[in-house]
mmCIF file of C-alpha atoms in Angstrom:
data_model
loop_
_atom_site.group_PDB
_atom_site.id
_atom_site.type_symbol
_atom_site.label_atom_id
_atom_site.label_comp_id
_atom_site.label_asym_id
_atom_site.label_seq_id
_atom_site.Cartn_x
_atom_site.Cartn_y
_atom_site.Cartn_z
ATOM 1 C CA UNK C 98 0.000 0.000 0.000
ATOM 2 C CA UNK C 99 1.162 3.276 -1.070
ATOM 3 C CA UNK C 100 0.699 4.776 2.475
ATOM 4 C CA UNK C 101 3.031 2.438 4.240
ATOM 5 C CA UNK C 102 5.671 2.951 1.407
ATOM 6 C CA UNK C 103 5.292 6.449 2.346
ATOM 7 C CA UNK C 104 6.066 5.780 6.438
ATOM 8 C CA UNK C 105 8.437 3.749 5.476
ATOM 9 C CA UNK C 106 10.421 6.035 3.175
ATOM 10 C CA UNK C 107 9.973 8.932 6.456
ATOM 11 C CA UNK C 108 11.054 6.880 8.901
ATOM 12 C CA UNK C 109 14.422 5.882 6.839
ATOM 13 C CA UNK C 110 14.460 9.797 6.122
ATOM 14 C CA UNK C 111 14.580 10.636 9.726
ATOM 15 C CA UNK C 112 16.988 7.673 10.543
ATOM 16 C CA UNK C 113 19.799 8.680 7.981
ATOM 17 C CA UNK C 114 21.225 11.625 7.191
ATOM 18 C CA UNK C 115 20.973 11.021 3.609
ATOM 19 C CA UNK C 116 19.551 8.305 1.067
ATOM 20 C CA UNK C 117 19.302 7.813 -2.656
ATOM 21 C CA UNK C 118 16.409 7.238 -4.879
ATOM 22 C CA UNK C 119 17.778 3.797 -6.140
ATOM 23 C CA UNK C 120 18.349 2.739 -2.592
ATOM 24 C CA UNK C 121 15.038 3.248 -1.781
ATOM 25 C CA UNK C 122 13.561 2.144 -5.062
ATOM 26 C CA UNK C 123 15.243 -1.061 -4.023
ATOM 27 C CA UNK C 124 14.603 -1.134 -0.516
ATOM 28 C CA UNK C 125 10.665 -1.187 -1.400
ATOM 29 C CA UNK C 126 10.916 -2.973 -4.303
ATOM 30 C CA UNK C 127 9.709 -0.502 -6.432
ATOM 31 C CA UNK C 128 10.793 1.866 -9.703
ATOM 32 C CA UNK C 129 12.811 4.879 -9.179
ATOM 33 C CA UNK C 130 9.829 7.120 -10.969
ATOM 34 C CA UNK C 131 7.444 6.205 -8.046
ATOM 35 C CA UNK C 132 10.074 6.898 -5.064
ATOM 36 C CA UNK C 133 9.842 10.213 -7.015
ATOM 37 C CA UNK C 134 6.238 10.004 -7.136
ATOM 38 C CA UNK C 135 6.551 9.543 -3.001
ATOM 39 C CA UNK C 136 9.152 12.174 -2.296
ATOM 40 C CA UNK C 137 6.782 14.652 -4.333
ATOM 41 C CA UNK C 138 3.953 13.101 -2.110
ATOM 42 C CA UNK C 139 5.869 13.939 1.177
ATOM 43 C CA UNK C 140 7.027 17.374 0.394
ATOM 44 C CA UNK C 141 3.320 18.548 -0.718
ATOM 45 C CA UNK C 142 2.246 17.139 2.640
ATOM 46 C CA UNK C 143 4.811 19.206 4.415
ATOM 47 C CA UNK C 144 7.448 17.006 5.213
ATOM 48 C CA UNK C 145 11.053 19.851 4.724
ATOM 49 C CA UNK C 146 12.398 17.360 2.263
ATOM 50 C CA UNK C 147 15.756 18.255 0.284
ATOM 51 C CA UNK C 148 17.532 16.627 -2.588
ATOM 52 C CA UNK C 149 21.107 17.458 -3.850
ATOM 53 C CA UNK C 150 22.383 16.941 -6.948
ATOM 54 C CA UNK C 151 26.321 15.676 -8.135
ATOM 55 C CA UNK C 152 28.846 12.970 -6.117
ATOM 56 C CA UNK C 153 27.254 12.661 -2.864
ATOM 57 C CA UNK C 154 24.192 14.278 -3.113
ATOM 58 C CA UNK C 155 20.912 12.567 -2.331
ATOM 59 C CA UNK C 156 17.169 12.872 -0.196
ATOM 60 C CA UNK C 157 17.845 13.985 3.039
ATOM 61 C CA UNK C 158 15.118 15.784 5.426
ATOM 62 C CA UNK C 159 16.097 19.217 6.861
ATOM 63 C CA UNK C 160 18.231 19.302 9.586
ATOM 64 C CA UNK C 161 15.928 20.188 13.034
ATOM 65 C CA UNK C 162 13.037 18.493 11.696
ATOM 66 C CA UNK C 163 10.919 16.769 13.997
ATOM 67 C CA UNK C 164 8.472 13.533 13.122
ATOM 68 C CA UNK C 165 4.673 14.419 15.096
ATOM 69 C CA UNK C 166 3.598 11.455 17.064
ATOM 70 C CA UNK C 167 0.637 11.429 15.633
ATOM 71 C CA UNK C 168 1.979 9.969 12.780
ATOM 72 C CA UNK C 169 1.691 6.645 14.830
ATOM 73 C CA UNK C 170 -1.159 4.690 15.448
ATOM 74 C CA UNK C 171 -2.951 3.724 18.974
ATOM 75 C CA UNK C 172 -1.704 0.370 18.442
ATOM 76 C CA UNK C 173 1.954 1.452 17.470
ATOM 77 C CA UNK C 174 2.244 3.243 20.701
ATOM 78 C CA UNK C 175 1.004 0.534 22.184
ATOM 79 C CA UNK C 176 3.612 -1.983 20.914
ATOM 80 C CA UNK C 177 6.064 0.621 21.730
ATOM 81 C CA UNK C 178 5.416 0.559 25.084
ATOM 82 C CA UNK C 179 4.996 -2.663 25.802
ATOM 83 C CA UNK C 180 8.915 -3.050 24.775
ATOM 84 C CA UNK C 181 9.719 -0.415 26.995
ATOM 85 C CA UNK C 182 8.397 -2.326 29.481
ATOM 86 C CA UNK C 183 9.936 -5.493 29.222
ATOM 87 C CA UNK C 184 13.066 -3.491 29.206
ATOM 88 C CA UNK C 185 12.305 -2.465 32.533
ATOM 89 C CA UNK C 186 11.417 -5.498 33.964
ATOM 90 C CA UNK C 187 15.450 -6.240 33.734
ATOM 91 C CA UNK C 188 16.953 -2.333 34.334
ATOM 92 C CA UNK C 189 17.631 -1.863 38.207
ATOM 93 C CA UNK C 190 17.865 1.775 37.093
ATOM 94 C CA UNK C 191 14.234 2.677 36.162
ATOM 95 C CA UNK C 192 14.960 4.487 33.208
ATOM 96 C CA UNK C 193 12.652 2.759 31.047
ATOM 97 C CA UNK C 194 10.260 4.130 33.290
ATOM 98 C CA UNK C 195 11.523 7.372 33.336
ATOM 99 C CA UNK C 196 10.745 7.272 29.401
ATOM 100 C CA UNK C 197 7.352 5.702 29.324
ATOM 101 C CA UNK C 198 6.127 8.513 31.312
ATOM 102 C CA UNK C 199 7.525 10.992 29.059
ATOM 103 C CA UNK C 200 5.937 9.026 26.070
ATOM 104 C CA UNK C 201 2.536 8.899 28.413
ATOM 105 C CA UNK C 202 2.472 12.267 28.874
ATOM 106 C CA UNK C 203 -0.129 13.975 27.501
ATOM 107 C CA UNK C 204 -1.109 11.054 25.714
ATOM 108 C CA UNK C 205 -4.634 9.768 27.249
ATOM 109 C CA UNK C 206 -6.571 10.335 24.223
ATOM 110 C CA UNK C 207 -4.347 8.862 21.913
ATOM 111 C CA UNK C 208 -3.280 5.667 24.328
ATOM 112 C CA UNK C 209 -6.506 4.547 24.949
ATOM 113 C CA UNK C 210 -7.619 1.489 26.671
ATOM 114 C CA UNK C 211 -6.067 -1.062 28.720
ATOM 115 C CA UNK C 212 -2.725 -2.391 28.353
ATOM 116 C CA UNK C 213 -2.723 -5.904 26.291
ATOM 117 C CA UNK C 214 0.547 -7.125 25.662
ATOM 118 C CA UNK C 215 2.783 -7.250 29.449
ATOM 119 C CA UNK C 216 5.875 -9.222 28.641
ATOM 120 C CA UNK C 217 8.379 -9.944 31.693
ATOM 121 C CA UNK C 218 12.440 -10.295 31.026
ATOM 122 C CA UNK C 219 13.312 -10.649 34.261
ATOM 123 C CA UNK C 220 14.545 -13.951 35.678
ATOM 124 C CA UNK C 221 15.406 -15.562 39.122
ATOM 125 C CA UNK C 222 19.018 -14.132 38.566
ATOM 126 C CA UNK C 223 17.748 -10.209 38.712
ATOM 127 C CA UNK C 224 19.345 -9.059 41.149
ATOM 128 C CA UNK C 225 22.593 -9.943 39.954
ATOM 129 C CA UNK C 226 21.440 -9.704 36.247
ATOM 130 C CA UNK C 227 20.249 -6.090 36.307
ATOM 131 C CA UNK C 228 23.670 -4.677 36.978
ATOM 132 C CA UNK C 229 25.301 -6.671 34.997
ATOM 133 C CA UNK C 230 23.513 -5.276 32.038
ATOM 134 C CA UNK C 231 24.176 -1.799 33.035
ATOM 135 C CA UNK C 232 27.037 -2.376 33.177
ATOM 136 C CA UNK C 233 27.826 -4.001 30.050
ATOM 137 C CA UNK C 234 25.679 -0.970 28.137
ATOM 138 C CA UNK C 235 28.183 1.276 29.667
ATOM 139 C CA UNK C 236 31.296 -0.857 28.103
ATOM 140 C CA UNK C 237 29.127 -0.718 24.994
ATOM 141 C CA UNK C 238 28.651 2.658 24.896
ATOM 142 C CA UNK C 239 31.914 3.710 26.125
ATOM 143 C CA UNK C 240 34.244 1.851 23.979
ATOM 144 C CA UNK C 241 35.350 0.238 27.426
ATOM 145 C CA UNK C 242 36.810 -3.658 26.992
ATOM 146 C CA UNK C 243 35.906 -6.000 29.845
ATOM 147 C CA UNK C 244 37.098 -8.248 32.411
ATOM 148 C CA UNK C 245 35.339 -11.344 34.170
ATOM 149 C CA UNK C 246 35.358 -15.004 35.042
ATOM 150 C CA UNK C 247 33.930 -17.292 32.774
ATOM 151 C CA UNK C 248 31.654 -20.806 34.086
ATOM 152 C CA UNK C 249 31.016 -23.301 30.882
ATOM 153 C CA UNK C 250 30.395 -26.850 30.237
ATOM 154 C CA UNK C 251 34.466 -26.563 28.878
ATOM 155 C CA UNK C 252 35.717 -25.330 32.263
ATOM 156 C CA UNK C 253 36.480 -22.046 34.111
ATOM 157 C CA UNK C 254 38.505 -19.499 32.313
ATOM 158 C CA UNK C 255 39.501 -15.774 32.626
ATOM 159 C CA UNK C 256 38.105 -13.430 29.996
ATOM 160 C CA UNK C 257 38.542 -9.913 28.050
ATOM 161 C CA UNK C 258 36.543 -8.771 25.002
ATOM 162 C CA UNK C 259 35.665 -6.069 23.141
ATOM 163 C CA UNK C 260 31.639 -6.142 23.672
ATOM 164 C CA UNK C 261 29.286 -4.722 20.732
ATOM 165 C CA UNK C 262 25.708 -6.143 21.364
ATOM 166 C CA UNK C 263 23.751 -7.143 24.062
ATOM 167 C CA UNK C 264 21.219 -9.979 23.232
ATOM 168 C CA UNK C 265 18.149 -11.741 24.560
ATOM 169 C CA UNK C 266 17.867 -15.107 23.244
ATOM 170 C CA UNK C 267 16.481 -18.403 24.549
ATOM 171 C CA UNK C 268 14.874 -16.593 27.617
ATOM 172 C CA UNK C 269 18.770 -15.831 28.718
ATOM 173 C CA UNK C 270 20.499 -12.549 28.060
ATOM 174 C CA UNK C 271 23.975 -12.790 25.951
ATOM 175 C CA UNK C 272 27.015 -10.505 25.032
ATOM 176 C CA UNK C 273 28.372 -10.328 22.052
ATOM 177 C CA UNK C 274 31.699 -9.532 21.653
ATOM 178 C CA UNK C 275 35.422 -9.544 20.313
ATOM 179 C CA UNK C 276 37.265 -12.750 22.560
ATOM 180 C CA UNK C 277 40.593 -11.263 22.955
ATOM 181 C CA UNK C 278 41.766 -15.095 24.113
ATOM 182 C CA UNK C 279 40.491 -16.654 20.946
ATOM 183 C CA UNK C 280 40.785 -13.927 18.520
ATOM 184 C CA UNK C 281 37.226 -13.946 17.253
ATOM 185 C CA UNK C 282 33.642 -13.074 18.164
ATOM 186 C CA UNK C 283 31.929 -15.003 20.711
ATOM 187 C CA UNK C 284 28.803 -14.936 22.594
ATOM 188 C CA UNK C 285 28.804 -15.191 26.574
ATOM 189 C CA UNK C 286 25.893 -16.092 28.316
ATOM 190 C CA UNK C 287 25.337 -13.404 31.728
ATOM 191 C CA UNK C 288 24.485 -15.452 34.165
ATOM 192 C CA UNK C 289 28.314 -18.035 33.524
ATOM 193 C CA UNK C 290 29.944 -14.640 33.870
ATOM 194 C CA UNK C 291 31.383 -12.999 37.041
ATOM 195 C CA UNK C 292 33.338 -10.277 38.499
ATOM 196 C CA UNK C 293 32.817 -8.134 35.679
ATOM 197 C CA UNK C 294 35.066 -4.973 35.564
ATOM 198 C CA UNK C 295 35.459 -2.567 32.399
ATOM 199 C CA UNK C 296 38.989 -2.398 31.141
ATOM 200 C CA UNK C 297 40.885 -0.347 28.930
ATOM 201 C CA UNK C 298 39.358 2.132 26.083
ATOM 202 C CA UNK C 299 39.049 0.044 22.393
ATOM 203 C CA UNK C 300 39.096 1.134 18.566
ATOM 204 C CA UNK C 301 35.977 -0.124 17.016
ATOM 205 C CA UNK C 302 36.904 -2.416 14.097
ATOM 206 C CA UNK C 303 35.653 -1.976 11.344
ATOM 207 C CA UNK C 304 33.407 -5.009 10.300
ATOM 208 C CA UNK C 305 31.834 -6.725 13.032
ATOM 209 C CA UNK C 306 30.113 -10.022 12.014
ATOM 210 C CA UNK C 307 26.256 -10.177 12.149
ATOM 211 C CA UNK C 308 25.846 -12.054 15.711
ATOM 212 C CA UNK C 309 25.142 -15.976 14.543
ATOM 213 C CA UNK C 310 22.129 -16.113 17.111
ATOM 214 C CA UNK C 311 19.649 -18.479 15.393
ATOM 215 C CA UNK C 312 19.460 -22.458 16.607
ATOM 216 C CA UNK C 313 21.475 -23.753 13.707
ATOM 217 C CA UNK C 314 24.353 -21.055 13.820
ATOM 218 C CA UNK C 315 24.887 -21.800 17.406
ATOM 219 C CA UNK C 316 23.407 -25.168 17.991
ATOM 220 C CA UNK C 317 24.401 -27.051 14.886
ATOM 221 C CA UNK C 318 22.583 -30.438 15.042
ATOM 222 C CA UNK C 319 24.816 -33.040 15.443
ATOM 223 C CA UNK C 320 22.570 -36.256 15.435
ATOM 224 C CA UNK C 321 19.503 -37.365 15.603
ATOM 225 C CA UNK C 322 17.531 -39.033 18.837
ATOM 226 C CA UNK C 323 14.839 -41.408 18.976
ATOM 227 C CA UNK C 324 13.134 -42.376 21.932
ATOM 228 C CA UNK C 325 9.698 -43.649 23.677
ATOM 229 C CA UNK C 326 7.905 -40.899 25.790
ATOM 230 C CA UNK C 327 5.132 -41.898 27.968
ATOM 231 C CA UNK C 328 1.510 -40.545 27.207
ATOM 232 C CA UNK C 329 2.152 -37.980 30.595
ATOM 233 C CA UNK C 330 5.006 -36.725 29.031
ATOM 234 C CA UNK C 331 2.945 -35.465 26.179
ATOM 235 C CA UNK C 332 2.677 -31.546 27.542
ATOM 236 C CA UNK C 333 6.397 -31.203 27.994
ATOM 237 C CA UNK C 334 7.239 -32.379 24.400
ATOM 238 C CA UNK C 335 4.905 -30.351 22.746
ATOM 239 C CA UNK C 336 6.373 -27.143 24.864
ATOM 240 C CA UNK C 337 10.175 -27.989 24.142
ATOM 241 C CA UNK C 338 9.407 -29.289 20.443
ATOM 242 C CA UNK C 339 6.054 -28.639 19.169
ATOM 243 C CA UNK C 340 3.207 -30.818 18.220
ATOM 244 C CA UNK C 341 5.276 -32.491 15.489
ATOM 245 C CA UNK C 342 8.205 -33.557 17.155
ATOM 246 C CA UNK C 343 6.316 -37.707 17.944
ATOM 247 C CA UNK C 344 3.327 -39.562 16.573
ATOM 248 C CA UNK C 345 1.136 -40.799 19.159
ATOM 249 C CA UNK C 346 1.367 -45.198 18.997
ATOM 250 C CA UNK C 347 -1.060 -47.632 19.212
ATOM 251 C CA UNK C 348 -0.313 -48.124 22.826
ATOM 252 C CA UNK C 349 -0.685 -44.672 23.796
ATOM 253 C CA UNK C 350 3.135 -43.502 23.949
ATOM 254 C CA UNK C 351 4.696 -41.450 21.884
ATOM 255 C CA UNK C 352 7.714 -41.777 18.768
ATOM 256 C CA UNK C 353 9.825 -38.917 19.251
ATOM 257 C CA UNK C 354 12.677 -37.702 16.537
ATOM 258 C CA UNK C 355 14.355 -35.065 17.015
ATOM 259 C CA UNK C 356 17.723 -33.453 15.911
ATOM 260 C CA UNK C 357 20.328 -32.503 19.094
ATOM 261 C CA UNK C 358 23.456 -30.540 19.013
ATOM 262 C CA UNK C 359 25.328 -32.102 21.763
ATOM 263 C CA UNK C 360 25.488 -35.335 23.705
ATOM 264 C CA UNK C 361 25.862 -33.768 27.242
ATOM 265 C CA UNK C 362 22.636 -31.391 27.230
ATOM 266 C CA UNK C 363 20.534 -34.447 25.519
ATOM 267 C CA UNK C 364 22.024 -36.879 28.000
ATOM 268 C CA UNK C 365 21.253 -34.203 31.141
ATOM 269 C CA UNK C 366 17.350 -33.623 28.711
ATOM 270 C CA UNK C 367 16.841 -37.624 28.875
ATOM 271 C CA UNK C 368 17.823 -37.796 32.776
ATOM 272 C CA UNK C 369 15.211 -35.384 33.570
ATOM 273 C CA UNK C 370 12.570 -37.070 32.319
ATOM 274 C CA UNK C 371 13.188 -40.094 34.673
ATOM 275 C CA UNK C 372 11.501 -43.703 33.649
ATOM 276 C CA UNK C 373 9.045 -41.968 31.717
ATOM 277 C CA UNK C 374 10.914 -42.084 28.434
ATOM 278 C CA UNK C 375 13.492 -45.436 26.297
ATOM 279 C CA UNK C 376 15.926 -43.698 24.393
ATOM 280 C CA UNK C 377 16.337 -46.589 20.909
ATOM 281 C CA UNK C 378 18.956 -43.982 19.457
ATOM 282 C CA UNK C 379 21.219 -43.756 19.034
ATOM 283 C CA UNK C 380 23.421 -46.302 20.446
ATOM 284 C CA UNK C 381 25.984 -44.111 22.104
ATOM 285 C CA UNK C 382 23.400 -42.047 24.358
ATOM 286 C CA UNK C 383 21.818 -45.483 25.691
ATOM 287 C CA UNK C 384 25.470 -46.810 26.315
ATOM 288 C CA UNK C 385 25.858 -43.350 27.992
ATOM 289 C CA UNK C 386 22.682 -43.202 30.003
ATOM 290 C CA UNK C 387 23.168 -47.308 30.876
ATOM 291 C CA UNK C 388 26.435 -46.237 32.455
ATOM 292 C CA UNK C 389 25.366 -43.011 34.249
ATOM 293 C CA UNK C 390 22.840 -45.464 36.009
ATOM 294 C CA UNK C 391 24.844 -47.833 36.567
ATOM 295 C CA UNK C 392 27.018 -45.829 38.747
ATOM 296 C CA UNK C 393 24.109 -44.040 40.751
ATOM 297 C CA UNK C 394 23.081 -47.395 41.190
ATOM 298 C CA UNK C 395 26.305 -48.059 42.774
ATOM 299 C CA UNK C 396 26.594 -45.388 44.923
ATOM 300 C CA UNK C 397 23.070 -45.089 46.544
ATOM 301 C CA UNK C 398 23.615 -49.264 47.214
ATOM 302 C CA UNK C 399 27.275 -48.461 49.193
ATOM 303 C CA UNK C 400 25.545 -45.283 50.981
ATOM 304 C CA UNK C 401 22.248 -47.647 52.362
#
């Protein structure tokens, strides 16, 4: 639709100093005659828009210009604030707060009606989370490299990097950052790290990697398990995997298949769901899980 091309081509406007017509035209997918068409649109609407001819030149909007709210839809604000406050429910500093209020203000007409969407970050490690972040955001923002002891499944280790994002995946919170120890970007999960200090000031470099942050950058699958669930495990499987992941049997249990990245977190998976499930493969994960009982076996029989 013709007025969404047109937000769309502001809010780029009002992001970036300056843009072209065939950047545009291929952003939207769209000639460069009806960008033109737009940018006409826009200016006889009042929007201070300039073009410059020659090597560099471009559409830019005129510098002071502000966007009206208004421009913005009940349900836009909405959204808006609803990310605000799930940023909050993480900051120990309540400026997300701070900036609702000032996005509230004056706003009753235009916010209307009750609040629809409430989505909570926080987790059981708040207390110790919330700084953390702040902390990091300052690092971020400052340039500042970073100190702190590192807990993994590899072992303990000491740590410096150069951090760039900060990232909520997988209901954790993540940095993302240059690993002066390996010499490459890496992502630490928050709550493994501790006794976080900032360090000396950093150079940006100049191309940092898109953070790999989907499930089959970072948790490339490196077999596949099958197994027998009983019927009451039914509600956790179709949590963790979705309604797809088994086919119900004759009997009542249920066929799961399902790809895994690592032995150790299906192994620890597998334990959790006690008796209630027969791994059939593969092989090495029920020669695993045979052993692991074994030796519980073992040592619950020597302490009675």
């Amino acid at each position: 639709m013709k007025i969404d091309r047109l937000i769309g081509i502001l809010s780029i406007l009002l992001q970036k100093e300056m843009t072209t017509a065939p950047e545009l035209a291929e952003h939207f997918e769209v000639s460069r005659r009806t960008i033109n068409r737009d940018i006409e649109t826009l200016s006889q609407a009042g929007i201070p828009i300039q073009t410059t001819q020659g090597v560099g030149g471009g559409i830019s909007i005129m510098s002071g210009y502000r966007m009206d709210r208004t421009i913005l839809t009940s349900r836009d604000m909405q959204m808006i604030l609803a990310g605000l406050r799930s940023l909050d429910s993480v900051s120990g500093s309540g400026y997300y707060g701070q900036l609702m209020e000032k996005i509230q203000a004056g706003s009753s007409e235009f916010i209307s009606g009750r609040d629809s969407i409430l989505i909570d970050l926080s987790s059981w490690y708040r207390d110790t989370l919330s700084p953390k972040i702040a902390l990091i955001q300052d690092a971020i923002e400052l340039h500042k490299r970073m100190e702190f002891s590192y807990y993994s499944p590899k072992g303990d280790s000491k740590r410096e990097i150069e951090p760039y994002y900060l990232i909520f995946k997988w209901a954790s919170w993540y940095v993302y950052g240059y690993c002066l120890l390996r010499k490459d970007f890496r992502l630490f999960k928050l709550n493994r790290m501790d006794g976080i200090v900032l360090g000396d000031d950093f150079e940006k470099r100049g191309e940092i990697p898109t953070p790999a942050v989907s499930n089959e950058e970072v948790f490339p699958a490196k077999g596949r398990v099958k197994a027998i669930f009983d019927s009451s495990m039914k509600w956790q499987l179709v949590e963790e995997y979705g309604t797809t992941s088994f086919k119900e049997q004759i009997d009542g249990t249920l066929l799961f298949e399902h790809e895994y990245s690592d032995d150790e977190g299906l192994i620890s998976w597998i334990l959790s769901c006690r008796d209630k499930v027969t791994v059939l493969e593969p092989e090495s994960v029920r020669d695993k899980l045979y052993e692991i009982a074994r030796e519980m076996t073992i040592k619950y029989a020597n302490n009675n």
